[in-house]
Short mmCIF file of C-alpha atoms and ligand atoms in Angstrom, two decimals:
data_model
loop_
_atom_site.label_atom_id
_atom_site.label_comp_id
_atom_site.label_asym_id
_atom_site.label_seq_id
_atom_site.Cartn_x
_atom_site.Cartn_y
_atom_site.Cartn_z
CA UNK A 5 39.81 18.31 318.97
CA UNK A 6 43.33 18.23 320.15
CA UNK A 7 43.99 16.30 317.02
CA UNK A 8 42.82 19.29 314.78
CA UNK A 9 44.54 22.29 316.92
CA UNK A 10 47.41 20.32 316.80
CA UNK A 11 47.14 19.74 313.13
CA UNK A 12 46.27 23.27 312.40
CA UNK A 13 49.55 24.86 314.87
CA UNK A 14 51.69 22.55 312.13
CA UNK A 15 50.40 23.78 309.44
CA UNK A 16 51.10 27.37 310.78
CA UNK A 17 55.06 26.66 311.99
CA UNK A 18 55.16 24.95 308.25
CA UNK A 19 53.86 27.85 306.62
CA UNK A 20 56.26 30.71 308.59
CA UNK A 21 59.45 28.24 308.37
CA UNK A 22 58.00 27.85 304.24
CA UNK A 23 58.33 32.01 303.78
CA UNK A 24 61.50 32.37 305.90
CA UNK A 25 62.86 29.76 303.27
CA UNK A 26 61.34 31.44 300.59
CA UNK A 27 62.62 35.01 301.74
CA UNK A 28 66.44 33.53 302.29
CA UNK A 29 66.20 31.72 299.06
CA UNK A 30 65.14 35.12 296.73
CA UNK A 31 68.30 37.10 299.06
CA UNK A 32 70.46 34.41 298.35
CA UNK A 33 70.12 34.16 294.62
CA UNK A 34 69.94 37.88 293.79
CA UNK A 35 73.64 37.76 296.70
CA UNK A 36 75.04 34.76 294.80
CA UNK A 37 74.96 36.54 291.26
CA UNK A 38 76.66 39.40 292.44
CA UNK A 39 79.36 37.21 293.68
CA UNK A 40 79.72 35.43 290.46
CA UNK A 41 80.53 39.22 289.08
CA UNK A 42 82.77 40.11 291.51
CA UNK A 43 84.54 37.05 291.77
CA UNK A 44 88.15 37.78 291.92
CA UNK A 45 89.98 35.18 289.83
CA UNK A 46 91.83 33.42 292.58
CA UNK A 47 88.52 32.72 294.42
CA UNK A 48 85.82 30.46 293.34
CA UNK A 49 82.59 29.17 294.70
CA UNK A 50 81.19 25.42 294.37
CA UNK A 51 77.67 24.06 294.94
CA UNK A 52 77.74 20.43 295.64
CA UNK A 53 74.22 20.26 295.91
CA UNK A 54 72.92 22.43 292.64
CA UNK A 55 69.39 22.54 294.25
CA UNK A 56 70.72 23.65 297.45
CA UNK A 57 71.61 27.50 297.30
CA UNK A 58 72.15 27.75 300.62
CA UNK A 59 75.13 25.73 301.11
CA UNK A 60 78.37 25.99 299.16
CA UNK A 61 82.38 26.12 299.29
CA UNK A 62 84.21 29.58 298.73
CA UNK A 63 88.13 28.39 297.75
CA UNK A 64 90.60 31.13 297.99
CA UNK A 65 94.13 31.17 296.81
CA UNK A 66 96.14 34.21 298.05
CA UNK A 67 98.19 35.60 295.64
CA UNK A 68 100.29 37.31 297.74
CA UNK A 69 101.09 37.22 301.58
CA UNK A 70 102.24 34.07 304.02
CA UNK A 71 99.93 31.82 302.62
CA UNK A 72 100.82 32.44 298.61
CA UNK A 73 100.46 28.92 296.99
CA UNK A 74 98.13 27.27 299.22
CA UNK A 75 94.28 26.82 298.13
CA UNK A 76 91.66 27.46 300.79
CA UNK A 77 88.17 25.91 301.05
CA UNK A 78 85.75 27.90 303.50
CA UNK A 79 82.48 26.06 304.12
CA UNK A 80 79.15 28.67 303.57
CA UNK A 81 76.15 27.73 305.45
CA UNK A 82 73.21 30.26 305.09
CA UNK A 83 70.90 29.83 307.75
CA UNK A 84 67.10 30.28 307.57
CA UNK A 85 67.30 33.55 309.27
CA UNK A 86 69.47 34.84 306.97
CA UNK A 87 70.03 37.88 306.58
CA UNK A 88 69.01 38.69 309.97
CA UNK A 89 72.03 36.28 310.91
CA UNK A 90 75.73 35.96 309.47
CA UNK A 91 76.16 32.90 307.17
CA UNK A 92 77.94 30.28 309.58
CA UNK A 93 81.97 30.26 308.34
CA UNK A 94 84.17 27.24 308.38
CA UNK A 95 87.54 27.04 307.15
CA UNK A 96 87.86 23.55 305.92
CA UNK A 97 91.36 23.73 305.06
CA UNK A 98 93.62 23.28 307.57
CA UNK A 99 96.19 26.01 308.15
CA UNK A 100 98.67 28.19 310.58
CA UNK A 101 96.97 31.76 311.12
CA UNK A 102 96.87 34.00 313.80
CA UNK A 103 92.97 34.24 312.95
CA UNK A 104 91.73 31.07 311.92
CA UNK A 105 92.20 28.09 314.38
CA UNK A 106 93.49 24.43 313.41
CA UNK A 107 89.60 23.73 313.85
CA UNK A 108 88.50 25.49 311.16
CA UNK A 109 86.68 28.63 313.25
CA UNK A 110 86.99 32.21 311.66
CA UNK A 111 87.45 34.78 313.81
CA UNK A 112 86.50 37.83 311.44
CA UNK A 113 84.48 40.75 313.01
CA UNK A 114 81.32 41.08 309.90
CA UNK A 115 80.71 37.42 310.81
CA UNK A 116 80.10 38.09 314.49
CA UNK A 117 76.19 38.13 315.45
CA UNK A 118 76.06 40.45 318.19
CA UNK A 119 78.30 43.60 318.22
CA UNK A 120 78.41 46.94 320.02
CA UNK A 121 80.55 48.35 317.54
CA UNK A 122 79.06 48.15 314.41
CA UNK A 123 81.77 46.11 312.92
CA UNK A 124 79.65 42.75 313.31
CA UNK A 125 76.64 41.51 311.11
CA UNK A 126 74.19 43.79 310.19
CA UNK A 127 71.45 42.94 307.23
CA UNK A 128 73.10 45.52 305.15
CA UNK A 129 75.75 43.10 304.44
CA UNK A 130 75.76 40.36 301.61
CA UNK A 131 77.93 38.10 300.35
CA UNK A 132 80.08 40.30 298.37
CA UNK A 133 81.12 41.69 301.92
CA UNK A 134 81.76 37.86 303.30
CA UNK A 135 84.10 37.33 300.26
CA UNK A 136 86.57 40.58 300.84
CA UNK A 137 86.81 40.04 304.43
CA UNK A 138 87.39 36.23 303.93
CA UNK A 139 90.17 37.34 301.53
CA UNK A 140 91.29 40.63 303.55
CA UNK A 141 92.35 37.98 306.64
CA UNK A 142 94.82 36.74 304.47
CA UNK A 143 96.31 40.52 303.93
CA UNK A 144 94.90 43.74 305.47
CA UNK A 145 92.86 41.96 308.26
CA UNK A 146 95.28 39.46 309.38
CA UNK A 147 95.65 40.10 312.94
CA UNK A 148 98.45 39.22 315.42
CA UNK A 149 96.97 41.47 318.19
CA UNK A 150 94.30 39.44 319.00
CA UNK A 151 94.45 36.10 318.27
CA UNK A 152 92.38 32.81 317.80
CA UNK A 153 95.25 30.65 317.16
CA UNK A 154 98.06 32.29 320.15
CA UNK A 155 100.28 30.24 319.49
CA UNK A 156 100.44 30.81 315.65
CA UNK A 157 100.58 34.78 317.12
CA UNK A 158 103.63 33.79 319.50
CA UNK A 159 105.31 32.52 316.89
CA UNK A 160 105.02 35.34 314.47
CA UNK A 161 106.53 37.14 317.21
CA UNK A 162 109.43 35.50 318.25
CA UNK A 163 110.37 34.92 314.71
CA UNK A 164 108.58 35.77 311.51
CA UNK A 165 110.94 33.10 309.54
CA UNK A 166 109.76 29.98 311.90
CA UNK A 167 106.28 31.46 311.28
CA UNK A 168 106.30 31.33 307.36
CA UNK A 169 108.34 28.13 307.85
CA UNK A 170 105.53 26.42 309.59
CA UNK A 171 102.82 27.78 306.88
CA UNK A 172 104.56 26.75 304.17
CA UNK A 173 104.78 23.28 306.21
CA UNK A 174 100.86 23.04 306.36
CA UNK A 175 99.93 24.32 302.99
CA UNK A 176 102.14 21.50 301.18
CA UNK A 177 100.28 19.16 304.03
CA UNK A 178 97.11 20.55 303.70
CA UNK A 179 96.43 22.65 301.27
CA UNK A 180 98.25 22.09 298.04
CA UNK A 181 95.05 21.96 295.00
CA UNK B 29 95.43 69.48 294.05
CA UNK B 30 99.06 68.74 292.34
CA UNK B 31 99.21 65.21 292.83
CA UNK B 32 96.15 65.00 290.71
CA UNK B 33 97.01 65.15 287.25
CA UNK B 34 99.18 62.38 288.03
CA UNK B 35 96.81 60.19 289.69
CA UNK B 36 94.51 60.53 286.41
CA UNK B 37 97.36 59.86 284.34
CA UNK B 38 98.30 56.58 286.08
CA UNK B 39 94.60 55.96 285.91
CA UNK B 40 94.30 56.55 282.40
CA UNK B 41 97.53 54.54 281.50
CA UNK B 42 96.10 51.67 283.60
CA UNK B 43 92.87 51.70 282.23
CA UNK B 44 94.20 50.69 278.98
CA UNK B 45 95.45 47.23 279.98
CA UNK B 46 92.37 44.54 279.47
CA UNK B 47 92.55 43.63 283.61
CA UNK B 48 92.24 46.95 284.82
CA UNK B 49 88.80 47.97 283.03
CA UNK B 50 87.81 45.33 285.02
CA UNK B 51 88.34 46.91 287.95
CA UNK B 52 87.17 49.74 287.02
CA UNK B 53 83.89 48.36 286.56
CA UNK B 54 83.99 46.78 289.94
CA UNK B 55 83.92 50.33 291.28
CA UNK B 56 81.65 51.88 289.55
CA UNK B 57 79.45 49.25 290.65
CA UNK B 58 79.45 49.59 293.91
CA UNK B 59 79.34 53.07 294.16
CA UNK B 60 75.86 52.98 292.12
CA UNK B 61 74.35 50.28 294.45
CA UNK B 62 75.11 52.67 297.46
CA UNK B 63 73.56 55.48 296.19
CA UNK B 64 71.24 53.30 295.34
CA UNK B 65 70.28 52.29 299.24
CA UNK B 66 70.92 55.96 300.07
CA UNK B 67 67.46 56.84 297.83
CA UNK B 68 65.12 54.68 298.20
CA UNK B 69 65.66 50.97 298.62
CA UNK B 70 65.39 49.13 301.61
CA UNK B 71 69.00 48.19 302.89
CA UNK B 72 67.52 45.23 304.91
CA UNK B 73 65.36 43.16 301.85
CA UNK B 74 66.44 45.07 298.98
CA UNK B 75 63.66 45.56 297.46
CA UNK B 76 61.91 49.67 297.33
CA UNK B 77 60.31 50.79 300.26
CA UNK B 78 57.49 51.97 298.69
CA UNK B 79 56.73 48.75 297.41
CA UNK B 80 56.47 45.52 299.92
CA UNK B 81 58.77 44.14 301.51
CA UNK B 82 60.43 40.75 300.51
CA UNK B 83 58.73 38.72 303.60
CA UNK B 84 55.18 40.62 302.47
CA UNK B 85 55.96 39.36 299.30
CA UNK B 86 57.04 35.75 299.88
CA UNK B 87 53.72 35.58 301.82
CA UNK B 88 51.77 37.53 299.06
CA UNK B 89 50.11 39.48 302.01
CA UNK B 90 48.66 41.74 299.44
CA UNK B 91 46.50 39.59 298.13
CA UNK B 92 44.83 39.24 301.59
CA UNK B 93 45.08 42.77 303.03
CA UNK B 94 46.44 45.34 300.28
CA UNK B 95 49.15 46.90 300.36
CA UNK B 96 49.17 49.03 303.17
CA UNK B 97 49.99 46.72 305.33
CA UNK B 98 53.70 46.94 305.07
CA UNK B 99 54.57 50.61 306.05
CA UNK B 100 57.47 52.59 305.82
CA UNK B 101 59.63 53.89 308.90
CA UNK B 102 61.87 56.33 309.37
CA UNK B 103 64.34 56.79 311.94
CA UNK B 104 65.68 60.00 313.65
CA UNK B 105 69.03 59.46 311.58
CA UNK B 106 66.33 59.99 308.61
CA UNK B 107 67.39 56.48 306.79
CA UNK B 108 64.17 54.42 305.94
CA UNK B 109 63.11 51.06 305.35
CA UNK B 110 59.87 48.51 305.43
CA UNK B 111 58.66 48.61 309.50
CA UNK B 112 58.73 44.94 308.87
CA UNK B 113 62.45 44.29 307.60
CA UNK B 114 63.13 46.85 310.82
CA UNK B 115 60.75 45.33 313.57
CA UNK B 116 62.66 41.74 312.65
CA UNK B 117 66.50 43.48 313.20
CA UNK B 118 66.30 45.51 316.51
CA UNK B 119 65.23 42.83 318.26
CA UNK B 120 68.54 41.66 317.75
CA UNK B 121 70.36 45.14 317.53
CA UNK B 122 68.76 48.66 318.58
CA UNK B 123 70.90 50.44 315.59
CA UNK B 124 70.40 52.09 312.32
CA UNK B 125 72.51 48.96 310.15
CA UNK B 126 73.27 51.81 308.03
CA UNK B 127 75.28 54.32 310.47
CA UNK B 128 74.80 52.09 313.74
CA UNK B 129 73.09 55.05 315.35
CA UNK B 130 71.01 54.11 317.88
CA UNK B 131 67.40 53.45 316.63
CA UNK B 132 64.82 55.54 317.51
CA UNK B 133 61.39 56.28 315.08
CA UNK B 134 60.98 59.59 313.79
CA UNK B 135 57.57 58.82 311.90
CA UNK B 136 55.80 55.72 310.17
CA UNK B 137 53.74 56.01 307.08
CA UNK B 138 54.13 55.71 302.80
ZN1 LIG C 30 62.70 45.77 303.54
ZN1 LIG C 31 56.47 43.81 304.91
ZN1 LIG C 32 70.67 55.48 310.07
#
């Protein structure tokens, strides 16, 4: 008897975690085709796994700014929940910005789960929006004021030459395509 | 007002290079998918609000209970979408997603 309640309370989780794939899956294609017609030239996406949707590489290569010349590969991750959660962000490219720590964490405010200000997450956003703000930290949004990385911040401060000295050091490390 | 006819003109001059009817396109675009949302589309799934929602239809409710079973709501800020797509966000967020107003219902129904 506890056999078949137990059996049957699978079957059930199975079944809800089944649709919550199902429901990610039909946001994520319709998201991921808009991308593809927005994509800005210097940005591309890559699925390693073709039968995973969920999990890919955005590459971005500023065309202007500090980091002109370097390529960088943000890791995607769209969780089951999505979109009632952000995808999870990782910058897999190592680099020196104000916003974006040597770890690869992404401090960019659409990305943030819980917000009082209405700048974080909210289902109305899609991918589109992940892809201009990913691309806005390396112009409009880049942020000195409040920092991930301070000391990247400190340096900016103290001397903007040192700072694009030691950028241009880790994109010819690090991120050179 | 006088800064206008040269805005236009720039506009027009641009538009004539291959890139920038690109980007043109880009904008027009996005402005029809807003006013898209703004009518009748549910900003949460996407999909109309008089029609199920996206969850409804993953788990082909209809086919068990009809249609009615995924309502409409309304808030006091007057934007709508599927009680079900709404029910799943505030429990995370008591705001409109649309203009972060704080939710409240104003009525429930088709
Ligand atoms: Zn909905
Ligand atoms: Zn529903
Ligand atoms: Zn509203």
């Amino acid at each position: 008897m506890i056999t078949l309640s137990q059996r049957l309370k699978k079957q059930q989780d199975q079944a809800v975690s089944n649709n919550r794939i199902s429901v990610r899956d039909r946001l994520l294609a319709r998201e991921l085709q808009e991308l593809s017609q927005i994509l800005p030239s210097n940005c591309s996406v890559n699925h390693e796994n073709v039968n995973d949707l969920s999990s890919f590489i955005l590459s971005i290569k500023p065309n202007e700014g500090f980091w002109q010349g370097g390529c960088f590969k943000f890791g995607v991750d769209v969780t089951e929940d999505y979109n009632m959660v952000p995808p999870i962000v990782k910058c897999l490219t190592r680099l020196w910005h104000p916003n974006i720590s040597e770890n690869g964490e992404v401090c960019l405010s659409l990305l943030r789960q819980h917000s009082v200000d209405g700048l974080g997450w909210s289902p109305t956003r899609r991918l589109n929006d992940v892809l201009w703000g990913l691309l806005a930290l390396f112009t409009d949004l880049l942020n000195f004021d409040d920092p991930l990385n301070i000391e990247a911040a400190d340096m900016y401060r103290t001397s903007k030459e040192d700072f694009q000295r030691k950028v241009n050091e880790y994109v010819i490390k690090y991120a050179i395509d | 007002m006088s800064e206008d006819p040269e805005n236009v003109e720039k506009m027009e001059g641009d538009s004539a290079k291959p890139d920038r009817m690109f980007t043109l396109k880009k904008w027009n675009a996005v402005a029809m998918w807003s006013w898209d949302v703004e009518c009748d589309t549910c900003a949460i799934c996407r999909v109309q609000v008089m029609d199920a929602c996206l969850r409804c239809q993953a788990e082909s409710k209809r086919d068990f209970y009809g249609k009615q079973d995924c309502v409409v709501v309304w808030g006091e800020c007057n934007h709508s979408f599927h009680y079900c797509c709404m029910s799943l966000w505030v429990k995370q967020n008591n705001r409109c997603p649309l203009c972060q107003q704080e939710w409240s219902i104003q009525r429930m129904g088709k």
